[in-house]
PDB file of C-alpha atoms in Angstrom:
ATOM      1  CA  MET S  23     102.886  82.695 132.216  1.00 74.00           C
ATOM      2  CA  ILE S  24     105.476  85.396 132.923  1.00 80.00           C
ATOM      3  CA  LYS S  25     106.068  84.069 136.439  1.00 81.00           C
ATOM      4  CA  HIS S  26     106.542  80.558 135.062  1.00 80.00           C
ATOM      5  CA  ALA S  27     109.042  81.814 132.454  1.00 83.00           C
ATOM      6  CA  MET S  28     110.986  83.785 135.056  1.00 88.00           C
ATOM      7  CA  THR S  29     111.121  80.738 137.341  1.00 88.00           C
ATOM      8  CA  ILE S  30     112.500  78.635 134.495  1.00 91.00           C
ATOM      9  CA  CYS S  31     115.111  81.314 133.725  1.00 92.00           C
ATOM     10  CA  ILE S  32     116.175  81.447 137.382  1.00 93.00           C
ATOM     11  CA  ARG S  33     116.513  77.674 137.485  1.00 94.00           C
ATOM     12  CA  ILE S  34     118.606  77.637 134.337  1.00 96.00           C
ATOM     13  CA  LEU S  35     120.764  80.412 135.795  1.00 97.00           C
ATOM     14  CA  ALA S  36     121.225  78.464 139.045  1.00 96.00           C
ATOM     15  CA  ARG S  37     122.493  75.458 137.117  1.00 97.00           C
ATOM     16  CA  ALA S  38     124.676  77.611 134.876  1.00 98.00           C
ATOM     17  CA  LEU S  39     126.404  79.162 137.881  1.00 98.00           C
ATOM     18  CA  VAL S  40     127.207  75.819 139.498  1.00 98.00           C
ATOM     19  CA  LEU S  41     128.334  74.242 136.233  1.00 98.00           C
ATOM     20  CA  LEU S  42     130.569  77.250 135.542  1.00 98.00           C
ATOM     21  CA  ALA S  43     132.132  77.075 138.993  1.00 98.00           C
ATOM     22  CA  PHE S  44     133.060  73.411 138.736  1.00 98.00           C
ATOM     23  CA  SER S  45     133.817  73.344 135.003  1.00 97.00           C
ATOM     24  CA  GLU S  46     136.173  76.303 134.840  1.00 97.00           C
ATOM     25  CA  PHE S  47     137.232  77.683 138.208  1.00 97.00           C
ATOM     26  CA  LEU S  48     137.452  74.518 140.310  1.00 98.00           C
ATOM     27  CA  PHE S  49     138.837  72.645 137.319  1.00 98.00           C
ATOM     28  CA  PHE S  50     141.444  75.415 137.011  1.00 97.00           C
ATOM     29  CA  ASN S  51     140.997  75.572 133.266  1.00 95.00           C
ATOM     30  CA  GLU S  52     144.024  77.407 131.940  1.00 92.00           C
ATOM     31  CA  GLY S  53     142.183  79.598 129.418  1.00 93.00           C
ATOM     32  CA  PRO S  54     139.318  81.141 131.443  1.00 94.00           C
ATOM     33  CA  VAL S  55     141.224  81.143 134.742  1.00 95.00           C
ATOM     34  CA  GLY S  56     144.329  82.642 133.142  1.00 93.00           C
ATOM     35  CA  HIS S  57     142.302  85.367 131.454  1.00 94.00           C
ATOM     36  CA  PHE S  58     140.490  86.086 134.723  1.00 95.00           C
ATOM     37  CA  LEU S  59     143.719  86.441 136.682  1.00 93.00           C
ATOM     38  CA  GLY S  60     145.191  88.586 133.909  1.00 92.00           C
ATOM     39  CA  ALA S  61     142.262  91.007 133.823  1.00 93.00           C
ATOM     40  CA  PRO S  62     143.407  94.548 134.679  1.00 91.00           C
ATOM     41  CA  ASP S  63     140.644  95.359 137.163  1.00 94.00           C
ATOM     42  CA  ALA S  64     137.560  94.080 138.961  1.00 94.00           C
ATOM     43  CA  MET S  65     135.209  95.381 136.261  1.00 96.00           C
ATOM     44  CA  ASN S  66     136.917  93.345 133.543  1.00 96.00           C
ATOM     45  CA  LYS S  67     136.885  90.291 135.767  1.00 96.00           C
ATOM     46  CA  ALA S  68     133.164  90.736 136.385  1.00 96.00           C
ATOM     47  CA  LEU S  69     132.522  91.094 132.643  1.00 96.00           C
ATOM     48  CA  GLN S  70     134.440  87.883 131.947  1.00 96.00           C
ATOM     49  CA  ILE S  71     132.370  86.013 134.528  1.00 97.00           C
ATOM     50  CA  ALA S  72     129.138  87.448 133.114  1.00 97.00           C
ATOM     51  CA  GLU S  73     130.115  86.293 129.621  1.00 96.00           C
ATOM     52  CA  LEU S  74     130.863  82.788 130.889  1.00 97.00           C
ATOM     53  CA  ILE S  75     127.541  82.661 132.727  1.00 98.00           C
ATOM     54  CA  VAL S  76     125.692  83.399 129.484  1.00 97.00           C
ATOM     55  CA  PHE S  77     127.536  80.574 127.718  1.00 96.00           C
ATOM     56  CA  TYR S  78     126.826  78.141 130.547  1.00 98.00           C
ATOM     57  CA  CYS S  79     123.098  78.725 130.280  1.00 97.00           C
ATOM     58  CA  LEU S  80     123.328  76.314 127.315  1.00 97.00           C
ATOM     59  CA  PRO S  81     124.322  73.220 129.349  1.00 97.00           C
ATOM     60  CA  GLY S  82     122.316  74.619 132.253  1.00 97.00           C
ATOM     61  CA  SER S  83     119.127  74.394 130.203  1.00 96.00           C
ATOM     62  CA  LEU S  84     119.973  70.827 129.198  1.00 97.00           C
ATOM     63  CA  LEU S  85     120.599  69.861 132.823  1.00 97.00           C
ATOM     64  CA  LEU S  86     117.191  71.234 133.800  1.00 95.00           C
ATOM     65  CA  ALA S  87     115.550  69.347 130.934  1.00 95.00           C
ATOM     66  CA  LEU S  88     117.184  66.044 131.863  1.00 95.00           C
ATOM     67  CA  GLU S  89     116.654  66.187 135.619  1.00 93.00           C
ATOM     68  CA  PRO S  90     113.307  64.340 135.572  1.00 91.00           C
ATOM     69  CA  MET S  91     115.266  61.369 134.178  1.00 91.00           C
ATOM     70  CA  MET S  92     117.833  61.473 136.986  1.00 93.00           C
ATOM     71  CA  THR S  93     115.998  59.007 139.222  1.00 90.00           C
ATOM     72  CA  SER S  94     118.865  56.645 140.084  1.00 91.00           C
ATOM     73  CA  TRP S  95     122.634  56.894 140.258  1.00 93.00           C
ATOM     74  CA  PRO S  96     123.196  55.265 136.825  1.00 94.00           C
ATOM     75  CA  ARG S  97     120.598  57.554 135.274  1.00 95.00           C
ATOM     76  CA  THR S  98     122.192  60.608 136.898  1.00 96.00           C
ATOM     77  CA  ILE S  99     125.590  59.726 135.445  1.00 97.00           C
ATOM     78  CA  LEU S 100     124.171  58.974 131.998  1.00 97.00           C
ATOM     79  CA  ALA S 101     122.225  62.244 131.948  1.00 97.00           C
ATOM     80  CA  GLY S 102     125.306  64.052 133.208  1.00 97.00           C
ATOM     81  CA  ALA S 103     127.247  62.735 130.216  1.00 98.00           C
ATOM     82  CA  PHE S 104     124.942  64.707 127.915  1.00 98.00           C
ATOM     83  CA  VAL S 105     125.649  67.838 129.940  1.00 98.00           C
ATOM     84  CA  GLY S 106     129.372  67.145 129.598  1.00 98.00           C
ATOM     85  CA  TRP S 107     129.087  66.784 125.839  1.00 98.00           C
ATOM     86  CA  SER S 108     127.105  70.020 125.741  1.00 97.00           C
ATOM     87  CA  ILE S 109     130.041  71.772 127.405  1.00 97.00           C
ATOM     88  CA  GLU S 110     132.841  70.143 125.410  1.00 97.00           C
ATOM     89  CA  ALA S 111     131.187  69.549 122.018  1.00 96.00           C
ATOM     90  CA  ALA S 112     128.425  72.167 121.743  1.00 96.00           C
ATOM     91  CA  MET S 113     130.008  75.169 123.501  1.00 95.00           C
ATOM     92  CA  VAL S 114     133.529  74.371 122.306  1.00 94.00           C
ATOM     93  CA  PRO S 115     134.945  71.524 120.151  1.00 94.00           C
ATOM     94  CA  VAL S 116     137.341  70.154 122.782  1.00 94.00           C
ATOM     95  CA  ALA S 117     135.731  66.701 122.516  1.00 96.00           C
ATOM     96  CA  TYR S 118     137.463  66.186 119.154  1.00 95.00           C
ATOM     97  CA  GLU S 119     141.030  66.993 120.225  1.00 91.00           C
ATOM     98  CA  ASN S 120     142.147  63.439 121.050  1.00 91.00           C
ATOM     99  CA  VAL S 121     139.491  60.977 119.860  1.00 92.00           C
ATOM    100  CA  PRO S 122     138.254  58.658 121.317  1.00 92.00           C
ATOM    101  CA  PHE S 123     139.786  59.524 124.701  1.00 94.00           C
ATOM    102  CA  SER S 124     138.453  63.086 124.449  1.00 95.00           C
ATOM    103  CA  PHE S 125     134.891  61.769 124.193  1.00 97.00           C
ATOM    104  CA  PHE S 126     135.218  60.829 127.869  1.00 97.00           C
ATOM    105  CA  TRP S 127     137.794  63.233 129.284  1.00 96.00           C
ATOM    106  CA  THR S 128     136.665  65.763 130.351  1.00 95.00           C
ATOM    107  CA  SER S 129     133.045  65.431 129.205  1.00 97.00           C
ATOM    108  CA  VAL S 130     132.250  62.336 131.244  1.00 97.00           C
ATOM    109  CA  SER S 131     135.079  61.965 133.751  1.00 97.00           C
ATOM    110  CA  TRP S 132     134.883  65.559 134.968  1.00 97.00           C
ATOM    111  CA  HIS S 133     131.680  67.267 133.867  1.00 98.00           C
ATOM    112  CA  ALA S 134     129.287  64.352 134.402  1.00 97.00           C
ATOM    113  CA  MET S 135     130.941  63.083 137.561  1.00 98.00           C
ATOM    114  CA  ILE S 136     132.098  66.317 139.214  1.00 98.00           C
ATOM    115  CA  ASP S 137     129.927  69.124 137.812  1.00 98.00           C
ATOM    116  CA  VAL S 138     126.636  67.231 137.805  1.00 98.00           C
ATOM    117  CA  CYS S 139     126.882  64.311 140.237  1.00 97.00           C
ATOM    118  CA  VAL S 140     129.090  65.937 142.878  1.00 97.00           C
ATOM    119  CA  GLY S 141     128.504  69.661 142.408  1.00 97.00           C
ATOM    120  CA  TRP S 142     124.853  69.873 141.482  1.00 97.00           C
ATOM    121  CA  VAL S 143     123.317  66.726 142.976  1.00 96.00           C
ATOM    122  CA  PHE S 144     125.358  65.568 145.979  1.00 96.00           C
ATOM    123  CA  LEU S 145     126.959  68.704 147.434  1.00 96.00           C
ATOM    124  CA  ARG S 146     123.844  70.789 146.851  1.00 95.00           C
ATOM    125  CA  ARG S 147     121.729  68.208 148.681  1.00 93.00           C
ATOM    126  CA  VAL S 148     124.172  68.169 151.590  1.00 93.00           C
ATOM    127  CA  MET S 149     124.339  71.952 151.844  1.00 93.00           C
ATOM    128  CA  ILE S 150     120.564  72.341 151.657  1.00 91.00           C
ATOM    129  CA  THR S 151     119.241  69.364 153.627  1.00 88.00           C
ATOM    130  CA  GLY S 152     122.200  67.889 155.529  1.00 88.00           C
ATOM    131  CA  THR S 153     122.986  68.224 159.206  1.00 89.00           C
ATOM    132  CA  ALA S 154     125.265  70.991 160.450  1.00 90.00           C
ATOM    133  CA  VAL S 155     128.050  68.481 161.035  1.00 94.00           C
ATOM    134  CA  SER S 156     127.803  67.007 157.517  1.00 94.00           C
ATOM    135  CA  LYS S 157     127.850  70.468 155.960  1.00 94.00           C
ATOM    136  CA  ILE S 158     131.014  71.392 157.852  1.00 95.00           C
ATOM    137  CA  ILE S 159     132.686  68.085 156.991  1.00 96.00           C
ATOM    138  CA  TYR S 160     132.000  68.343 153.266  1.00 97.00           C
ATOM    139  CA  ALA S 161     132.989  72.012 153.153  1.00 97.00           C
ATOM    140  CA  VAL S 162     136.336  71.067 154.687  1.00 97.00           C
ATOM    141  CA  VAL S 163     136.721  68.164 152.253  1.00 98.00           C
ATOM    142  CA  LEU S 164     135.879  70.451 149.331  1.00 98.00           C
ATOM    143  CA  GLY S 165     138.631  72.855 150.354  1.00 98.00           C
ATOM    144  CA  PHE S 166     141.387  70.270 150.753  1.00 97.00           C
ATOM    145  CA  VAL S 167     140.398  68.236 147.676  1.00 98.00           C
ATOM    146  CA  THR S 168     140.362  71.397 145.547  1.00 98.00           C
ATOM    147  CA  ALA S 169     143.869  72.253 146.744  1.00 97.00           C
ATOM    148  CA  ILE S 170     145.040  68.773 145.757  1.00 97.00           C
ATOM    149  CA  TRP S 171     143.352  68.942 142.366  1.00 97.00           C
ATOM    150  CA  SER S 172     144.700  72.409 141.587  1.00 97.00           C
ATOM    151  CA  THR S 173     148.260  71.042 141.517  1.00 96.00           C
ATOM    152  CA  TRP S 174     147.750  69.759 137.976  1.00 95.00           C
ATOM    153  CA  ALA S 175     147.573  73.382 136.779  1.00 94.00           C
ATOM    154  CA  TRP S 176     150.306  74.936 138.934  1.00 93.00           C
ATOM    155  CA  SER S 177     152.949  74.879 136.213  1.00 89.00           C
ATOM    156  CA  ASP S 178     150.642  76.250 133.508  1.00 89.00           C
ATOM    157  CA  LEU S 179     148.958  78.974 135.545  1.00 89.00           C
ATOM    158  CA  ALA S 180     151.967  79.730 137.756  1.00 88.00           C
ATOM    159  CA  PHE S 181     149.783  81.352 140.374  1.00 88.00           C
ATOM    160  CA  GLU S 182     150.597  82.260 143.958  1.00 92.00           C
ATOM    161  CA  ILE S 183     148.571  81.292 146.984  1.00 95.00           C
ATOM    162  CA  ALA S 184     146.676  84.607 146.913  1.00 95.00           C
ATOM    163  CA  GLN S 185     145.589  84.022 143.308  1.00 96.00           C
ATOM    164  CA  PHE S 186     144.555  80.468 144.158  1.00 97.00           C
ATOM    165  CA  ALA S 187     142.443  81.812 147.024  1.00 96.00           C
ATOM    166  CA  GLU S 188     140.845  84.345 144.672  1.00 96.00           C
ATOM    167  CA  ILE S 189     139.884  81.676 142.143  1.00 97.00           C
ATOM    168  CA  PHE S 190     138.506  79.434 144.862  1.00 97.00           C
ATOM    169  CA  ALA S 191     136.528  82.295 146.411  1.00 97.00           C
ATOM    170  CA  VAL S 192     134.974  83.154 143.040  1.00 97.00           C
ATOM    171  CA  ALA S 193     133.997  79.512 142.532  1.00 98.00           C
ATOM    172  CA  LEU S 194     132.415  79.351 145.996  1.00 97.00           C
ATOM    173  CA  ALA S 195     130.489  82.557 145.318  1.00 97.00           C
ATOM    174  CA  LEU S 196     129.095  81.102 142.089  1.00 98.00           C
ATOM    175  CA  ILE S 197     128.192  77.852 143.854  1.00 97.00           C
ATOM    176  CA  GLY S 198     126.580  79.637 146.792  1.00 96.00           C
ATOM    177  CA  VAL S 199     124.461  81.881 144.572  1.00 96.00           C
ATOM    178  CA  GLY S 200     123.517  78.915 142.387  1.00 96.00           C
ATOM    179  CA  TYR S 201     122.414  76.846 145.365  1.00 95.00           C
ATOM    180  CA  PHE S 202     120.527  79.839 146.772  1.00 94.00           C
ATOM    181  CA  LEU S 203     118.674  80.472 143.519  1.00 93.00           C
ATOM    182  CA  SER S 204     117.692  76.802 143.331  1.00 90.00           C
ATOM    183  CA  THR S 205     115.769  77.205 146.603  1.00 87.00           C
ATOM    184  CA  LEU S 206     113.816  80.369 145.798  1.00 82.00           C
ATOM    185  CA  ASN S 207     110.631  78.630 144.660  1.00 70.00           C
ATOM    186  CA  SER S 208     109.364  75.582 146.532  1.00 56.00           C
ATOM    187  CA  SER S 209     106.800  74.672 143.875  1.00 59.00           C
ATOM    188  CA  GLU S 210     107.692  71.960 141.375  1.00 59.00           C
ATOM    189  CA  ILE S 211     107.985  73.628 137.979  1.00 61.00           C
ATOM    190  CA  LYS S 212     109.340  71.644 135.045  1.00 68.00           C
ATOM    191  CA  LEU S 213     110.144  72.585 131.488  1.00 76.00           C
ATOM    192  CA  GLY S 214     107.411  70.398 130.021  1.00 79.00           C
ATOM    193  CA  GLN S 215     107.547  68.721 126.615  1.00 85.00           C
ATOM    194  CA  VAL S 216     107.922  71.950 124.644  1.00 87.00           C
ATOM    195  CA  GLY S 217     110.635  73.313 126.935  1.00 88.00           C
ATOM    196  CA  PHE S 218     112.418  69.969 126.934  1.00 92.00           C
ATOM    197  CA  TRP S 219     112.645  69.815 123.147  1.00 93.00           C
ATOM    198  CA  ILE S 220     113.657  73.475 122.904  1.00 94.00           C
ATOM    199  CA  ALA S 221     116.552  72.871 125.318  1.00 95.00           C
ATOM    200  CA  VAL S 222     117.582  69.667 123.552  1.00 95.00           C
ATOM    201  CA  GLY S 223     117.141  71.257 120.123  1.00 96.00           C
ATOM    202  CA  VAL S 224     119.271  74.315 120.895  1.00 96.00           C
ATOM    203  CA  ASN S 225     122.031  72.125 122.344  1.00 97.00           C
ATOM    204  CA  PHE S 226     121.879  69.800 119.341  1.00 96.00           C
ATOM    205  CA  ALA S 227     122.003  72.732 116.923  1.00 97.00           C
ATOM    206  CA  MET S 228     125.097  74.127 118.634  1.00 96.00           C
ATOM    207  CA  TRP S 229     126.684  70.677 118.554  1.00 96.00           C
ATOM    208  CA  ALA S 230     125.858  70.329 114.837  1.00 96.00           C
ATOM    209  CA  ILE S 231     127.617  73.613 114.024  1.00 96.00           C
ATOM    210  CA  TRP S 232     130.895  72.319 115.446  1.00 96.00           C
ATOM    211  CA  ALA S 233     130.265  68.762 114.264  1.00 96.00           C
ATOM    212  CA  THR S 234     130.228  69.763 110.600  1.00 96.00           C
ATOM    213  CA  ALA S 235     133.743  71.143 110.988  1.00 95.00           C
ATOM    214  CA  PHE S 236     135.040  67.934 112.544  1.00 96.00           C
ATOM    215  CA  LEU S 237     133.566  65.267 110.285  1.00 94.00           C
ATOM    216  CA  PRO S 238     133.944  62.311 110.378  1.00 94.00           C
ATOM    217  CA  LEU S 239     135.219  62.409 114.003  1.00 94.00           C
ATOM    218  CA  SER S 240     131.961  63.970 115.183  1.00 95.00           C
ATOM    219  CA  LEU S 241     130.020  60.945 113.924  1.00 96.00           C
ATOM    220  CA  GLY S 242     131.746  58.861 116.583  1.00 96.00           C
ATOM    221  CA  LEU S 243     130.423  61.136 119.317  1.00 97.00           C
ATOM    222  CA  LEU S 244     126.971  61.046 117.735  1.00 97.00           C
ATOM    223  CA  VAL S 245     126.971  57.242 117.917  1.00 97.00           C
ATOM    224  CA  LEU S 246     128.179  57.312 121.532  1.00 97.00           C
ATOM    225  CA  ALA S 247     125.535  59.880 122.501  1.00 97.00           C
ATOM    226  CA  ALA S 248     122.813  57.826 120.787  1.00 97.00           C
ATOM    227  CA  PHE S 249     123.942  54.736 122.696  1.00 97.00           C
ATOM    228  CA  ASN S 250     124.022  56.743 125.932  1.00 97.00           C
ATOM    229  CA  GLY S 251     120.458  57.945 125.311  1.00 95.00           C
ATOM    230  CA  TRP S 252     119.243  54.424 124.523  1.00 95.00           C
ATOM    231  CA  VAL S 253     120.778  53.105 127.741  1.00 94.00           C
ATOM    232  CA  LEU S 254     119.389  56.025 129.750  1.00 94.00           C
ATOM    233  CA  LYS S 255     115.887  55.495 128.429  1.00 90.00           C
ATOM    234  CA  GLY S 256     115.877  51.825 129.381  1.00 84.00           C
ATOM    235  CA  ALA S 257     117.560  52.163 132.789  1.00 79.00           C
ATOM    236  CA  ALA S 258     115.634  51.268 135.918  1.00 72.00           C
ATOM    237  CA  VAL S 259     113.694  54.142 137.463  1.00 75.00           C
ATOM    238  CA  GLY S 260     114.428  54.910 141.099  1.00 68.00           C
ATOM    239  CA  LYS S 261     113.944  57.803 143.485  1.00 63.00           C
ATOM    240  CA  GLN S 262     114.598  61.192 141.891  1.00 57.00           C
ATOM    241  CA  SER S 263     118.090  62.479 142.685  1.00 52.00           C
ATOM    242  CA  VAL S 264     117.341  66.168 142.183  1.00 52.00           C
ATOM    243  CA  ASN S 265     114.502  68.078 143.784  1.00 54.00           C
ATOM    244  CA  ASP S 266     114.078  71.831 143.634  1.00 49.00           C
ATOM    245  CA  GLN S 267     111.487  71.644 146.398  1.00 52.00           C
ATOM    246  CA  LEU S 268     114.400  71.544 148.837  1.00 52.00           C
ATOM    247  CA  TYR S 269     114.587  75.109 150.084  1.00 59.00           C
ATOM    248  CA  ASN S 270     116.491  75.238 153.366  1.00 67.00           C
ATOM    249  CA  ARG S 271     119.085  77.953 152.758  1.00 73.00           C
ATOM    250  CA  SER S 272     120.401  78.406 156.299  1.00 73.00           C
ATOM    251  CA  GLY S 273     123.329  76.007 155.885  1.00 78.00           C
ATOM    252  CA  LEU S 274     124.964  77.624 152.870  1.00 89.00           C
ATOM    253  CA  TRP S 275     127.255  79.610 155.154  1.00 90.00           C
ATOM    254  CA  SER S 276     129.165  76.365 155.734  1.00 92.00           C
ATOM    255  CA  LEU S 277     130.725  76.758 152.293  1.00 94.00           C
ATOM    256  CA  LEU S 278     132.853  79.591 153.696  1.00 95.00           C
ATOM    257  CA  LEU S 279     134.766  77.060 155.787  1.00 96.00           C
ATOM    258  CA  ALA S 280     136.184  75.618 152.579  1.00 97.00           C
ATOM    259  CA  VAL S 281     138.298  78.739 151.937  1.00 97.00           C
ATOM    260  CA  PRO S 282     140.800  78.457 154.812  1.00 97.00           C
ATOM    261  CA  CYS S 283     140.978  74.680 154.254  1.00 97.00           C
ATOM    262  CA  ALA S 284     141.813  75.149 150.572  1.00 97.00           C
ATOM    263  CA  VAL S 285     144.468  77.756 151.360  1.00 97.00           C
ATOM    264  CA  LEU S 286     145.972  75.529 154.062  1.00 97.00           C
ATOM    265  CA  GLY S 287     145.997  72.594 151.670  1.00 97.00           C
ATOM    266  CA  PHE S 288     147.701  74.686 148.986  1.00 97.00           C
ATOM    267  CA  TRP S 289     150.367  75.814 151.466  1.00 96.00           C
ATOM    268  CA  LEU S 290     151.030  72.293 152.757  1.00 96.00           C
ATOM    269  CA  ILE S 291     151.431  70.882 149.245  1.00 96.00           C
ATOM    270  CA  ASP S 292     153.683  73.782 148.267  1.00 94.00           C
ATOM    271  CA  MET S 293     155.858  73.087 151.309  1.00 94.00           C
ATOM    272  CA  THR S 294     156.382  69.451 150.281  1.00 92.00           C
ATOM    273  CA  GLY S 295     157.516  70.379 146.765  1.00 89.00           C
ATOM    274  CA  ALA S 296     155.576  67.389 145.387  1.00 88.00           C
ATOM    275  CA  SER S 297     152.955  69.340 143.464  1.00 90.00           C
ATOM    276  CA  THR S 298     153.897  67.914 140.061  1.00 90.00           C
ATOM    277  CA  LYS S 299     153.560  64.292 141.143  1.00 93.00           C
ATOM    278  CA  VAL S 300     150.365  65.022 143.054  1.00 94.00           C
ATOM    279  CA  GLY S 301     148.874  66.747 139.999  1.00 94.00           C
ATOM    280  CA  GLU S 302     149.751  63.888 137.651  1.00 94.00           C
ATOM    281  CA  LEU S 303     148.210  61.324 139.997  1.00 95.00           C
ATOM    282  CA  ALA S 304     145.093  63.463 140.468  1.00 96.00           C
ATOM    283  CA  VAL S 305     144.483  63.727 136.714  1.00 96.00           C
ATOM    284  CA  LEU S 306     144.994  59.986 136.195  1.00 96.00           C
ATOM    285  CA  PHE S 307     142.664  59.178 139.079  1.00 96.00           C
ATOM    286  CA  VAL S 308     139.857  61.448 137.897  1.00 97.00           C
ATOM    287  CA  ALA S 309     140.211  60.733 134.159  1.00 96.00           C
ATOM    288  CA  PHE S 310     140.316  56.951 134.354  1.00 96.00           C
ATOM    289  CA  GLY S 311     138.287  56.627 137.544  1.00 96.00           C
ATOM    290  CA  GLY S 312     135.466  58.713 136.107  1.00 96.00           C
ATOM    291  CA  THR S 313     135.428  56.714 132.887  1.00 96.00           C
ATOM    292  CA  LEU S 314     135.346  53.472 134.881  1.00 97.00           C
ATOM    293  CA  ILE S 315     132.403  54.697 136.963  1.00 97.00           C
ATOM    294  CA  TYR S 316     130.589  55.644 133.752  1.00 97.00           C
ATOM    295  CA  CYS S 317     131.151  52.138 132.380  1.00 97.00           C
ATOM    296  CA  VAL S 318     129.799  50.650 135.620  1.00 97.00           C
ATOM    297  CA  ALA S 319     126.728  52.881 135.336  1.00 96.00           C
ATOM    298  CA  VAL S 320     126.185  51.689 131.759  1.00 96.00           C
ATOM    299  CA  TYR S 321     126.518  48.076 132.924  1.00 94.00           C
ATOM    300  CA  PHE S 322     123.915  48.437 135.676  1.00 93.00           C
ATOM    301  CA  ALA S 323     121.585  50.348 133.356  1.00 92.00           C
ATOM    302  CA  LEU S 324     121.861  47.631 130.698  1.00 91.00           C
ATOM    303  CA  ARG S 325     121.350  44.908 133.290  1.00 87.00           C
ATOM    304  CA  SER S 326     118.166  46.549 134.517  1.00 79.00           C
ATOM    305  CA  ARG S 327     117.013  46.875 130.909  1.00 72.00           C
ATOM    306  CA  VAL S 328     117.476  43.126 130.338  1.00 63.00           C
ATOM    307  CA  GLN S 329     115.640  42.289 133.541  1.00 66.00           C
ATOM    308  CA  LYS S 330     112.526  44.230 132.487  1.00 58.00           C
TER     309      LYS S 330
END
């Protein structure tokens, strides 16, 4: 019983670390990243990270609960949307800042697509089960793509290349530890019905606290989430996308290759002086591209529901 509970806690922590890395540090969120860079010493920085980790156990628990449903790419995206709404509507009320656009950006376009689909499902699978060549390739891609994406926040954060490298290194550390923790136990342990409803219930309760302050806007998100759940439930079942029985940890060192690539990318962009235009294009691409992919996932899920 105790061993089972500890395993569940470790798995929630693993997901929290990866979600935190992609949601805040690799997103270059002005608030958390700015506070981190402004911390007076390493101890205060560590305390800030620890506080964020605790908060991210909320969506981390929901991700663990929903993973048995992530058995096809449309299902993974639809489940990821719930994780995104947990971050942006249960942890904080950002989802109500610019309705209805804010229902999708960043909850769906970033958190579902990048945090869950790319960070937790795809990149983790590559780093744990991929070939040495594929691990190196995707580590290099991660570094350069992060440098490109970071340009959207250059004017707000006003950081130098050394600060960028620090933020990226922290994110990689969180990702590496998260991936490592996800491989510690090769046995398949799930939350079960009770654990599932506890995770969903806690997330819903936190959402309800914010929702009452943003009525009637919050009712729109409730309708969207209900529709998302209905589509998810009826979507075709495929091969499971996430599997904690993958436990090859030897390739995680490849993530270190992303650091020099990210720094090089930052320097090259800075040399061109085109960071503002690059940042604007990156945000448009991710925001609208992610929403489009979500709509395609809904379409395929609905089509499979009709064909049943």
